[in-house]
């Protein structure tokens, strides 16, 4: 699977594309707080830099009412990290007092494959927007989450086709006392993923994330190992949602998960894009669905052996 579509919504608000420079005079804009604004430029043909488009945006709308912002493509996304983008947003923080949700890198495969998106240090952005409650980023190349501290952030999403273990460890070390939802796409070794289960231990104990209710450790080629580790992980007992989707989960991992602590307290178990046999799928359903757990077992893949399994998103 590739990421072929832009985000349709953010934080419950429908996405709306801020017009480019030529279309802007003719465009009727919605109320500033009614949509999630996507600011983007053509990554290869636009003569306008993202920072200039953002400056136009701040003048065109009532920035004080903007609740959600989606950063789309910036110039030369294959070669350029969004340092200027981040600098522009941080510099405008006083103009955006209502901004609660931010996503950086809403870029489709036609604009730049996920594992080729250049990213950078996110601490200046997160630490510079203390009012945020939701943050997401796509692309793991150059991504740095060191030094993140945020008192209000409730949702953190990191989408990659291959995530370096240093980033995982930095997220684990971040001070995020209000975080309720954590979603990490670990990816594959071919594109830089080198996380092992030991790196995930701070998430599994839950000690550093006292408010966590939803945990997604997905899109991984070590999905069986993660499932086995979660079988006895203390954090599971207080989760409402557990997501092991988009990866290479097979019967071995599912067997370990079902053989561990009870999962019947969950509201949802998401395993879509998996390699489970029909008997194992039926066992999961009969174990959890009578207790009211919503189980997603869609997108069953087939593989002759472990080596032929693939994650949903890689390049």
PDB file of C-alpha atoms in Angstrom:
ATOM      1  CA  UNK A   1       0.000   0.000   0.000  1.00  0.00           C
ATOM      2  CA  UNK A   2       1.127   3.529  -0.701  1.00  0.00           C
ATOM      3  CA  UNK A   3      -0.254   6.757   0.687  1.00  0.00           C
ATOM      4  CA  UNK A   4      -2.231   7.955  -2.301  1.00  0.00           C
ATOM      5  CA  UNK A   5      -4.605  10.448  -0.704  1.00  0.00           C
ATOM      6  CA  UNK A   6      -4.197  13.505   1.442  1.00  0.00           C
ATOM      7  CA  UNK A   7      -5.746  13.666   4.898  1.00  0.00           C
ATOM      8  CA  UNK A   8      -9.488  14.122   4.717  1.00  0.00           C
ATOM      9  CA  UNK A   9      -9.810  15.473   8.236  1.00  0.00           C
ATOM     10  CA  UNK A  10      -7.805  16.421  11.291  1.00  0.00           C
ATOM     11  CA  UNK A  11      -9.081  16.539  14.835  1.00  0.00           C
ATOM     12  CA  UNK A  12     -12.628  16.050  13.611  1.00  0.00           C
ATOM     13  CA  UNK A  13     -12.502  18.953  11.161  1.00  0.00           C
ATOM     14  CA  UNK A  14     -12.719  18.466   7.367  1.00  0.00           C
ATOM     15  CA  UNK A  15      -9.555  19.324   5.479  1.00  0.00           C
ATOM     16  CA  UNK A  16      -9.629  22.389   3.249  1.00  0.00           C
ATOM     17  CA  UNK A  17      -6.876  23.357   0.815  1.00  0.00           C
ATOM     18  CA  UNK A  18      -5.770  26.954   1.136  1.00  0.00           C
ATOM     19  CA  UNK A  19      -5.710  28.231  -2.460  1.00  0.00           C
ATOM     20  CA  UNK A  20      -2.475  28.857  -4.304  1.00  0.00           C
ATOM     21  CA  UNK A  21      -1.452  32.398  -5.182  1.00  0.00           C
ATOM     22  CA  UNK A  22      -3.235  32.446  -8.547  1.00  0.00           C
ATOM     23  CA  UNK A  23      -6.535  31.062  -7.296  1.00  0.00           C
ATOM     24  CA  UNK A  24      -6.687  33.002  -4.042  1.00  0.00           C
ATOM     25  CA  UNK A  25      -8.398  36.192  -5.288  1.00  0.00           C
ATOM     26  CA  UNK A  26     -11.300  34.153  -6.661  1.00  0.00           C
ATOM     27  CA  UNK A  27     -11.656  31.797  -3.731  1.00  0.00           C
ATOM     28  CA  UNK A  28     -14.307  32.075  -1.026  1.00  0.00           C
ATOM     29  CA  UNK A  29     -12.823  30.860   2.215  1.00  0.00           C
ATOM     30  CA  UNK A  30     -14.674  29.082   5.017  1.00  0.00           C
ATOM     31  CA  UNK A  31     -14.727  30.331   8.577  1.00  0.00           C
ATOM     32  CA  UNK A  32     -11.263  30.010  10.055  1.00  0.00           C
ATOM     33  CA  UNK A  33     -12.287  27.639  12.832  1.00  0.00           C
ATOM     34  CA  UNK A  34     -14.551  25.387  10.772  1.00  0.00           C
ATOM     35  CA  UNK A  35     -11.916  23.397   8.849  1.00  0.00           C
ATOM     36  CA  UNK A  36      -8.454  21.904   9.086  1.00  0.00           C
ATOM     37  CA  UNK A  37      -6.412  24.151   6.802  1.00  0.00           C
ATOM     38  CA  UNK A  38      -3.933  22.459   4.477  1.00  0.00           C
ATOM     39  CA  UNK A  39      -1.157  24.763   3.329  1.00  0.00           C
ATOM     40  CA  UNK A  40       0.993  23.281   0.557  1.00  0.00           C
ATOM     41  CA  UNK A  41       2.862  24.180  -2.595  1.00  0.00           C
ATOM     42  CA  UNK A  42       3.670  22.165  -5.671  1.00  0.00           C
ATOM     43  CA  UNK A  43       6.818  20.350  -4.625  1.00  0.00           C
ATOM     44  CA  UNK A  44       8.493  20.786  -8.016  1.00  0.00           C
ATOM     45  CA  UNK A  45       6.736  23.414 -10.145  1.00  0.00           C
ATOM     46  CA  UNK A  46       5.583  26.118  -7.766  1.00  0.00           C
ATOM     47  CA  UNK A  47       7.510  29.361  -7.771  1.00  0.00           C
ATOM     48  CA  UNK A  48       6.155  30.099  -4.303  1.00  0.00           C
ATOM     49  CA  UNK A  49       7.872  28.813  -1.187  1.00  0.00           C
ATOM     50  CA  UNK A  50       5.781  27.205   1.553  1.00  0.00           C
ATOM     51  CA  UNK A  51       6.683  30.010   3.933  1.00  0.00           C
ATOM     52  CA  UNK A  52       5.255  32.586   1.510  1.00  0.00           C
ATOM     53  CA  UNK A  53       2.044  30.605   1.134  1.00  0.00           C
ATOM     54  CA  UNK A  54       1.759  30.425   4.913  1.00  0.00           C
ATOM     55  CA  UNK A  55       2.253  34.189   5.182  1.00  0.00           C
ATOM     56  CA  UNK A  56      -0.616  34.680   2.702  1.00  0.00           C
ATOM     57  CA  UNK A  57      -2.710  32.285   4.745  1.00  0.00           C
ATOM     58  CA  UNK A  58      -2.172  34.247   7.957  1.00  0.00           C
ATOM     59  CA  UNK A  59      -3.321  37.428   6.213  1.00  0.00           C
ATOM     60  CA  UNK A  60      -6.312  35.837   4.474  1.00  0.00           C
ATOM     61  CA  UNK A  61      -7.987  34.209   7.481  1.00  0.00           C
ATOM     62  CA  UNK A  62      -8.652  35.114  11.093  1.00  0.00           C
ATOM     63  CA  UNK A  63      -5.595  33.283  12.397  1.00  0.00           C
ATOM     64  CA  UNK A  64      -6.740  33.597  15.990  1.00  0.00           C
ATOM     65  CA  UNK A  65      -9.611  31.214  15.187  1.00  0.00           C
ATOM     66  CA  UNK A  66      -7.589  28.534  13.350  1.00  0.00           C
ATOM     67  CA  UNK A  67      -7.978  25.233  15.199  1.00  0.00           C
ATOM     68  CA  UNK A  68      -6.191  22.755  12.935  1.00  0.00           C
ATOM     69  CA  UNK A  69      -3.319  23.070  10.448  1.00  0.00           C
ATOM     70  CA  UNK A  70      -2.055  20.518   7.945  1.00  0.00           C
ATOM     71  CA  UNK A  71       1.377  21.075   6.451  1.00  0.00           C
ATOM     72  CA  UNK A  72       1.415  19.644   2.954  1.00  0.00           C
ATOM     73  CA  UNK A  73       4.278  19.530   0.484  1.00  0.00           C
ATOM     74  CA  UNK A  74       6.999  22.131   0.630  1.00  0.00           C
ATOM     75  CA  UNK A  75       9.515  22.900  -2.119  1.00  0.00           C
ATOM     76  CA  UNK A  76      11.912  20.093  -3.107  1.00  0.00           C
ATOM     77  CA  UNK A  77      10.531  17.608  -0.575  1.00  0.00           C
ATOM     78  CA  UNK A  78      12.894  14.894  -1.821  1.00  0.00           C
ATOM     79  CA  UNK A  79      15.915  17.027  -0.941  1.00  0.00           C
ATOM     80  CA  UNK A  80      14.803  19.565   1.664  1.00  0.00           C
ATOM     81  CA  UNK A  81      13.827  19.227   5.317  1.00  0.00           C
ATOM     82  CA  UNK A  82      11.052  21.493   6.627  1.00  0.00           C
ATOM     83  CA  UNK A  83      13.207  23.640   8.904  1.00  0.00           C
ATOM     84  CA  UNK A  84      11.876  26.816   7.292  1.00  0.00           C
ATOM     85  CA  UNK A  85       8.320  25.517   7.616  1.00  0.00           C
ATOM     86  CA  UNK A  86       8.761  24.833  11.306  1.00  0.00           C
ATOM     87  CA  UNK A  87      10.442  28.173  11.850  1.00  0.00           C
ATOM     88  CA  UNK A  88       7.552  29.992  10.182  1.00  0.00           C
ATOM     89  CA  UNK A  89       4.931  28.223  12.303  1.00  0.00           C
ATOM     90  CA  UNK A  90       6.802  28.818  15.554  1.00  0.00           C
ATOM     91  CA  UNK A  91       7.324  32.479  14.631  1.00  0.00           C
ATOM     92  CA  UNK A  92       3.563  32.808  14.123  1.00  0.00           C
ATOM     93  CA  UNK A  93       2.619  31.029  17.352  1.00  0.00           C
ATOM     94  CA  UNK A  94       1.281  34.222  18.947  1.00  0.00           C
ATOM     95  CA  UNK A  95      -1.077  34.633  15.986  1.00  0.00           C
ATOM     96  CA  UNK A  96      -2.423  31.081  16.424  1.00  0.00           C
ATOM     97  CA  UNK A  97      -3.701  30.895  20.016  1.00  0.00           C
ATOM     98  CA  UNK A  98      -6.515  28.464  19.113  1.00  0.00           C
ATOM     99  CA  UNK A  99      -4.328  26.011  17.173  1.00  0.00           C
ATOM    100  CA  UNK A 100      -4.873  22.624  18.805  1.00  0.00           C
ATOM    101  CA  UNK A 101      -4.022  20.140  16.049  1.00  0.00           C
ATOM    102  CA  UNK A 102      -1.052  20.072  13.683  1.00  0.00           C
ATOM    103  CA  UNK A 103       0.149  17.518  11.119  1.00  0.00           C
ATOM    104  CA  UNK A 104       3.469  17.932   9.318  1.00  0.00           C
ATOM    105  CA  UNK A 105       4.054  16.117   6.042  1.00  0.00           C
ATOM    106  CA  UNK A 106       0.683  15.351   4.479  1.00  0.00           C
ATOM    107  CA  UNK A 107       2.451  14.214   1.330  1.00  0.00           C
ATOM    108  CA  UNK A 108       1.258  11.500  -1.057  1.00  0.00           C
ATOM    109  CA  UNK A 109       3.473   9.030  -2.887  1.00  0.00           C
ATOM    110  CA  UNK A 110       3.046  11.050  -6.097  1.00  0.00           C
ATOM    111  CA  UNK A 111       4.646  14.016  -4.344  1.00  0.00           C
ATOM    112  CA  UNK A 112       7.269  12.019  -2.440  1.00  0.00           C
ATOM    113  CA  UNK A 113       7.399   8.429  -1.196  1.00  0.00           C
ATOM    114  CA  UNK A 114       7.032   8.250   2.589  1.00  0.00           C
ATOM    115  CA  UNK A 115      10.540   6.909   3.195  1.00  0.00           C
ATOM    116  CA  UNK A 116      12.057   9.730   1.150  1.00  0.00           C
ATOM    117  CA  UNK A 117      10.331  12.570   2.965  1.00  0.00           C
ATOM    118  CA  UNK A 118      12.967  14.637   4.732  1.00  0.00           C
ATOM    119  CA  UNK A 119      12.102  15.588   8.288  1.00  0.00           C
ATOM    120  CA  UNK A 120      13.968  17.375  11.059  1.00  0.00           C
ATOM    121  CA  UNK A 121      13.920  18.101  14.801  1.00  0.00           C
ATOM    122  CA  UNK A 122      10.368  18.435  16.113  1.00  0.00           C
ATOM    123  CA  UNK A 123      11.115  19.656  19.633  1.00  0.00           C
ATOM    124  CA  UNK A 124      11.234  23.353  18.610  1.00  0.00           C
ATOM    125  CA  UNK A 125       7.787  22.996  17.057  1.00  0.00           C
ATOM    126  CA  UNK A 126       6.150  21.046  19.858  1.00  0.00           C
ATOM    127  CA  UNK A 127       7.801  23.006  22.636  1.00  0.00           C
ATOM    128  CA  UNK A 128       6.933  26.248  20.828  1.00  0.00           C
ATOM    129  CA  UNK A 129       3.211  25.430  20.635  1.00  0.00           C
ATOM    130  CA  UNK A 130       2.234  24.584  24.219  1.00  0.00           C
ATOM    131  CA  UNK A 131      -1.492  24.754  23.382  1.00  0.00           C
ATOM    132  CA  UNK A 132      -1.399  21.755  21.008  1.00  0.00           C
ATOM    133  CA  UNK A 133      -3.360  18.655  21.948  1.00  0.00           C
ATOM    134  CA  UNK A 134      -2.770  16.679  18.718  1.00  0.00           C
ATOM    135  CA  UNK A 135       0.410  16.332  16.647  1.00  0.00           C
ATOM    136  CA  UNK A 136       1.342  14.104  13.743  1.00  0.00           C
ATOM    137  CA  UNK A 137       4.288  13.793  11.385  1.00  0.00           C
ATOM    138  CA  UNK A 138       4.914  11.711   8.253  1.00  0.00           C
ATOM    139  CA  UNK A 139       8.382  10.634   7.155  1.00  0.00           C
ATOM    140  CA  UNK A 140      11.245   9.211   9.178  1.00  0.00           C
ATOM    141  CA  UNK A 141      14.306  10.397   7.256  1.00  0.00           C
ATOM    142  CA  UNK A 142      16.102  12.870   9.500  1.00  0.00           C
ATOM    143  CA  UNK A 143      13.261  12.857  12.028  1.00  0.00           C
ATOM    144  CA  UNK A 144      14.399  13.859  15.503  1.00  0.00           C
ATOM    145  CA  UNK A 145      12.127  13.737  18.552  1.00  0.00           C
ATOM    146  CA  UNK A 146      14.800  14.424  21.173  1.00  0.00           C
ATOM    147  CA  UNK A 147      13.984  16.875  23.924  1.00  0.00           C
ATOM    148  CA  UNK A 148      10.214  16.900  23.504  1.00  0.00           C
ATOM    149  CA  UNK A 149       8.271  18.160  26.513  1.00  0.00           C
ATOM    150  CA  UNK A 150       4.580  18.933  26.362  1.00  0.00           C
ATOM    151  CA  UNK A 151       2.054  19.243  29.162  1.00  0.00           C
ATOM    152  CA  UNK A 152      -1.124  19.215  27.044  1.00  0.00           C
ATOM    153  CA  UNK A 153      -0.456  16.901  24.100  1.00  0.00           C
ATOM    154  CA  UNK A 154      -3.034  14.099  24.059  1.00  0.00           C
ATOM    155  CA  UNK A 155      -2.365  12.504  20.662  1.00  0.00           C
ATOM    156  CA  UNK A 156       0.941  11.767  18.913  1.00  0.00           C
ATOM    157  CA  UNK A 157       1.235  10.078  15.507  1.00  0.00           C
ATOM    158  CA  UNK A 158       4.477   9.208  13.713  1.00  0.00           C
ATOM    159  CA  UNK A 159       4.021   7.676  10.247  1.00  0.00           C
ATOM    160  CA  UNK A 160       7.072   6.140   8.574  1.00  0.00           C
ATOM    161  CA  UNK A 161       8.152   3.356   6.281  1.00  0.00           C
ATOM    162  CA  UNK A 162      11.271   2.879   8.416  1.00  0.00           C
ATOM    163  CA  UNK A 163      11.879   4.482  11.802  1.00  0.00           C
ATOM    164  CA  UNK A 164      15.274   4.672  13.454  1.00  0.00           C
ATOM    165  CA  UNK A 165      15.371   3.269  16.980  1.00  0.00           C
ATOM    166  CA  UNK A 166      16.823   6.526  18.290  1.00  0.00           C
ATOM    167  CA  UNK A 167      13.526   8.235  17.431  1.00  0.00           C
ATOM    168  CA  UNK A 168      11.582   5.525  19.255  1.00  0.00           C
ATOM    169  CA  UNK A 169      13.804   5.886  22.298  1.00  0.00           C
ATOM    170  CA  UNK A 170      13.441   9.669  22.224  1.00  0.00           C
ATOM    171  CA  UNK A 171       9.651   9.399  22.113  1.00  0.00           C
ATOM    172  CA  UNK A 172       9.827   6.990  25.028  1.00  0.00           C
ATOM    173  CA  UNK A 173      11.922   9.515  26.954  1.00  0.00           C
ATOM    174  CA  UNK A 174       9.672  12.474  26.132  1.00  0.00           C
ATOM    175  CA  UNK A 175       7.720  14.149  28.905  1.00  0.00           C
ATOM    176  CA  UNK A 176       4.098  13.720  27.792  1.00  0.00           C
ATOM    177  CA  UNK A 177       1.972  13.376  30.938  1.00  0.00           C
ATOM    178  CA  UNK A 178      -1.357  14.046  29.176  1.00  0.00           C
ATOM    179  CA  UNK A 179      -0.801  11.707  26.203  1.00  0.00           C
ATOM    180  CA  UNK A 180      -3.819   9.450  25.654  1.00  0.00           C
ATOM    181  CA  UNK A 181      -3.122   8.196  22.122  1.00  0.00           C
ATOM    182  CA  UNK A 182       0.215   7.050  20.689  1.00  0.00           C
ATOM    183  CA  UNK A 183       0.484   5.780  17.106  1.00  0.00           C
ATOM    184  CA  UNK A 184       3.889   4.759  15.716  1.00  0.00           C
ATOM    185  CA  UNK A 185       4.512   3.213  12.295  1.00  0.00           C
ATOM    186  CA  UNK A 186       7.808   1.363  12.760  1.00  0.00           C
ATOM    187  CA  UNK A 187       8.385   0.263   9.167  1.00  0.00           C
ATOM    188  CA  UNK A 188      11.000  -2.065   7.710  1.00  0.00           C
ATOM    189  CA  UNK A 189      14.759  -2.431   7.949  1.00  0.00           C
ATOM    190  CA  UNK A 190      15.240  -1.749   4.230  1.00  0.00           C
ATOM    191  CA  UNK A 191      14.127   1.824   4.913  1.00  0.00           C
ATOM    192  CA  UNK A 192      15.926   2.280   8.197  1.00  0.00           C
ATOM    193  CA  UNK A 193      13.836   0.537  10.838  1.00  0.00           C
ATOM    194  CA  UNK A 194      16.051  -1.009  13.522  1.00  0.00           C
ATOM    195  CA  UNK A 195      13.820  -0.988  16.602  1.00  0.00           C
ATOM    196  CA  UNK A 196      13.832  -4.065  18.813  1.00  0.00           C
ATOM    197  CA  UNK A 197      11.307  -4.937  21.499  1.00  0.00           C
ATOM    198  CA  UNK A 198      13.592  -3.667  24.248  1.00  0.00           C
ATOM    199  CA  UNK A 199      13.300  -0.150  22.775  1.00  0.00           C
ATOM    200  CA  UNK A 200       9.531  -0.334  23.260  1.00  0.00           C
ATOM    201  CA  UNK A 201       9.712  -1.278  26.934  1.00  0.00           C
ATOM    202  CA  UNK A 202       8.837   2.229  28.237  1.00  0.00           C
ATOM    203  CA  UNK A 203       5.594   2.083  26.239  1.00  0.00           C
ATOM    204  CA  UNK A 204       4.839  -1.457  27.408  1.00  0.00           C
ATOM    205  CA  UNK A 205       5.184  -0.627  31.092  1.00  0.00           C
ATOM    206  CA  UNK A 206       3.212   2.573  30.646  1.00  0.00           C
ATOM    207  CA  UNK A 207       5.098   4.192  33.491  1.00  0.00           C
ATOM    208  CA  UNK A 208       6.022   7.337  31.557  1.00  0.00           C
ATOM    209  CA  UNK A 209       2.609   7.686  29.919  1.00  0.00           C
ATOM    210  CA  UNK A 210       0.134   7.662  32.800  1.00  0.00           C
ATOM    211  CA  UNK A 211      -2.838   8.857  30.704  1.00  0.00           C
ATOM    212  CA  UNK A 212      -2.394   6.460  27.757  1.00  0.00           C
ATOM    213  CA  UNK A 213      -5.616   4.822  26.530  1.00  0.00           C
ATOM    214  CA  UNK A 214      -4.797   3.957  22.905  1.00  0.00           C
ATOM    215  CA  UNK A 215      -1.562   2.339  21.770  1.00  0.00           C
ATOM    216  CA  UNK A 216      -0.644   1.587  18.157  1.00  0.00           C
ATOM    217  CA  UNK A 217       2.694  -0.065  17.427  1.00  0.00           C
ATOM    218  CA  UNK A 218       2.130  -0.998  13.819  1.00  0.00           C
ATOM    219  CA  UNK A 219       3.333  -1.252  10.223  1.00  0.00           C
ATOM    220  CA  UNK A 220       6.190  -3.372  11.536  1.00  0.00           C
ATOM    221  CA  UNK A 221       8.108  -6.392  10.312  1.00  0.00           C
ATOM    222  CA  UNK A 222       8.589  -7.467  13.958  1.00  0.00           C
ATOM    223  CA  UNK A 223       4.845  -7.500  14.636  1.00  0.00           C
ATOM    224  CA  UNK A 224       4.898 -11.039  16.092  1.00  0.00           C
ATOM    225  CA  UNK A 225       7.575 -10.040  18.589  1.00  0.00           C
ATOM    226  CA  UNK A 226       5.619  -6.944  19.575  1.00  0.00           C
ATOM    227  CA  UNK A 227       2.454  -8.995  20.078  1.00  0.00           C
ATOM    228  CA  UNK A 228       4.323 -11.441  22.276  1.00  0.00           C
ATOM    229  CA  UNK A 229       5.736  -8.613  24.379  1.00  0.00           C
ATOM    230  CA  UNK A 230       2.289  -7.073  24.793  1.00  0.00           C
ATOM    231  CA  UNK A 231       0.919 -10.363  26.125  1.00  0.00           C
ATOM    232  CA  UNK A 232       2.333  -9.525  29.541  1.00  0.00           C
ATOM    233  CA  UNK A 233       2.761  -5.758  29.255  1.00  0.00           C
ATOM    234  CA  UNK A 234       1.316  -3.796  32.203  1.00  0.00           C
ATOM    235  CA  UNK A 235       0.032  -0.992  29.935  1.00  0.00           C
ATOM    236  CA  UNK A 236      -2.509  -3.273  28.240  1.00  0.00           C
ATOM    237  CA  UNK A 237      -4.753  -3.488  31.303  1.00  0.00           C
ATOM    238  CA  UNK A 238      -5.634   0.205  31.043  1.00  0.00           C
ATOM    239  CA  UNK A 239      -5.919   0.505  27.282  1.00  0.00           C
ATOM    240  CA  UNK A 240      -9.180   0.998  25.439  1.00  0.00           C
ATOM    241  CA  UNK A 241      -7.668   0.450  21.982  1.00  0.00           C
ATOM    242  CA  UNK A 242      -4.754  -1.746  20.921  1.00  0.00           C
ATOM    243  CA  UNK A 243      -3.519  -1.507  17.339  1.00  0.00           C
ATOM    244  CA  UNK A 244      -1.089  -4.004  15.795  1.00  0.00           C
ATOM    245  CA  UNK A 245      -2.262  -3.439  12.235  1.00  0.00           C
ATOM    246  CA  UNK A 246      -0.465  -2.933   8.914  1.00  0.00           C
ATOM    247  CA  UNK A 247       2.402  -5.264   9.780  1.00  0.00           C
ATOM    248  CA  UNK A 248       3.458  -8.896   9.459  1.00  0.00           C
ATOM    249  CA  UNK A 249       1.405 -10.361  12.314  1.00  0.00           C
ATOM    250  CA  UNK A 250       0.968 -14.103  11.989  1.00  0.00           C
ATOM    251  CA  UNK A 251      -0.406 -16.971  14.057  1.00  0.00           C
ATOM    252  CA  UNK A 252       2.671 -17.066  16.304  1.00  0.00           C
ATOM    253  CA  UNK A 253       2.164 -13.515  17.480  1.00  0.00           C
ATOM    254  CA  UNK A 254      -1.596 -13.892  17.820  1.00  0.00           C
ATOM    255  CA  UNK A 255      -1.175 -17.090  19.813  1.00  0.00           C
ATOM    256  CA  UNK A 256       1.133 -15.311  22.256  1.00  0.00           C
ATOM    257  CA  UNK A 257      -1.247 -12.371  22.548  1.00  0.00           C
ATOM    258  CA  UNK A 258      -4.282 -14.566  23.256  1.00  0.00           C
ATOM    259  CA  UNK A 259      -2.270 -16.678  25.690  1.00  0.00           C
ATOM    260  CA  UNK A 260      -1.328 -13.677  27.785  1.00  0.00           C
ATOM    261  CA  UNK A 261      -3.425 -11.347  29.886  1.00  0.00           C
ATOM    262  CA  UNK A 262      -7.138 -10.891  29.115  1.00  0.00           C
ATOM    263  CA  UNK A 263      -8.069  -8.514  26.312  1.00  0.00           C
ATOM    264  CA  UNK A 264     -11.807  -8.538  26.878  1.00  0.00           C
ATOM    265  CA  UNK A 265     -11.719  -5.074  28.480  1.00  0.00           C
ATOM    266  CA  UNK A 266     -10.660  -3.471  25.180  1.00  0.00           C
ATOM    267  CA  UNK A 267     -13.095  -1.459  23.115  1.00  0.00           C
ATOM    268  CA  UNK A 268     -11.166  -2.236  19.925  1.00  0.00           C
ATOM    269  CA  UNK A 269      -8.389  -4.533  18.728  1.00  0.00           C
ATOM    270  CA  UNK A 270      -7.138  -3.486  15.294  1.00  0.00           C
ATOM    271  CA  UNK A 271      -5.231  -6.171  13.387  1.00  0.00           C
ATOM    272  CA  UNK A 272      -6.041  -5.190   9.808  1.00  0.00           C
ATOM    273  CA  UNK A 273      -3.430  -6.177   7.204  1.00  0.00           C
ATOM    274  CA  UNK A 274      -2.303  -9.430   8.803  1.00  0.00           C
ATOM    275  CA  UNK A 275      -1.177 -12.973   8.006  1.00  0.00           C
ATOM    276  CA  UNK A 276      -3.478 -14.943  10.290  1.00  0.00           C
ATOM    277  CA  UNK A 277      -4.942 -18.292   9.350  1.00  0.00           C
ATOM    278  CA  UNK A 278      -8.710 -18.711   9.232  1.00  0.00           C
ATOM    279  CA  UNK A 279      -8.741 -20.823  12.429  1.00  0.00           C
ATOM    280  CA  UNK A 280      -6.778 -18.148  14.284  1.00  0.00           C
ATOM    281  CA  UNK A 281      -9.061 -15.388  13.038  1.00  0.00           C
ATOM    282  CA  UNK A 282     -12.061 -17.359  14.243  1.00  0.00           C
ATOM    283  CA  UNK A 283     -10.424 -17.957  17.616  1.00  0.00           C
ATOM    284  CA  UNK A 284      -9.816 -14.237  18.047  1.00  0.00           C
ATOM    285  CA  UNK A 285     -13.405 -13.430  17.167  1.00  0.00           C
ATOM    286  CA  UNK A 286     -14.943 -16.026  19.470  1.00  0.00           C
ATOM    287  CA  UNK A 287     -12.680 -14.967  22.331  1.00  0.00           C
ATOM    288  CA  UNK A 288     -13.204 -11.223  22.116  1.00  0.00           C
ATOM    289  CA  UNK A 289     -16.370 -10.296  20.228  1.00  0.00           C
ATOM    290  CA  UNK A 290     -18.800 -11.828  22.763  1.00  0.00           C
ATOM    291  CA  UNK A 291     -17.247  -9.489  25.341  1.00  0.00           C
ATOM    292  CA  UNK A 292     -18.035  -6.496  23.145  1.00  0.00           C
ATOM    293  CA  UNK A 293     -14.579  -5.962  21.673  1.00  0.00           C
ATOM    294  CA  UNK A 294     -14.624  -4.542  18.148  1.00  0.00           C
ATOM    295  CA  UNK A 295     -12.088  -6.624  16.200  1.00  0.00           C
ATOM    296  CA  UNK A 296     -10.739  -5.532  12.815  1.00  0.00           C
ATOM    297  CA  UNK A 297      -9.370  -8.505  10.879  1.00  0.00           C
ATOM    298  CA  UNK A 298      -9.737  -7.008   7.416  1.00  0.00           C
ATOM    299  CA  UNK A 299      -7.078  -7.169   4.710  1.00  0.00           C
ATOM    300  CA  UNK A 300      -5.934 -10.733   5.293  1.00  0.00           C
ATOM    301  CA  UNK A 301      -2.741 -11.299   3.322  1.00  0.00           C
ATOM    302  CA  UNK A 302      -1.210 -14.599   2.221  1.00  0.00           C
ATOM    303  CA  UNK A 303       2.423 -15.639   2.408  1.00  0.00           C
ATOM    304  CA  UNK A 304       4.238 -18.894   1.796  1.00  0.00           C
ATOM    305  CA  UNK A 305       6.724 -18.153   4.569  1.00  0.00           C
ATOM    306  CA  UNK A 306       7.759 -15.430   6.977  1.00  0.00           C
ATOM    307  CA  UNK A 307      10.241 -13.965   4.496  1.00  0.00           C
ATOM    308  CA  UNK A 308       7.512 -13.126   2.000  1.00  0.00           C
ATOM    309  CA  UNK A 309       5.432 -11.086   4.431  1.00  0.00           C
ATOM    310  CA  UNK A 310       5.327  -7.341   3.906  1.00  0.00           C
ATOM    311  CA  UNK A 311       4.090  -4.303   5.796  1.00  0.00           C
ATOM    312  CA  UNK A 312       1.295  -2.131   4.449  1.00  0.00           C
ATOM    313  CA  UNK A 313       3.561   0.902   3.998  1.00  0.00           C
ATOM    314  CA  UNK A 314       7.293   0.832   3.305  1.00  0.00           C
ATOM    315  CA  UNK A 315       8.771   2.962   0.533  1.00  0.00           C
TER     316      UNK A 315
END
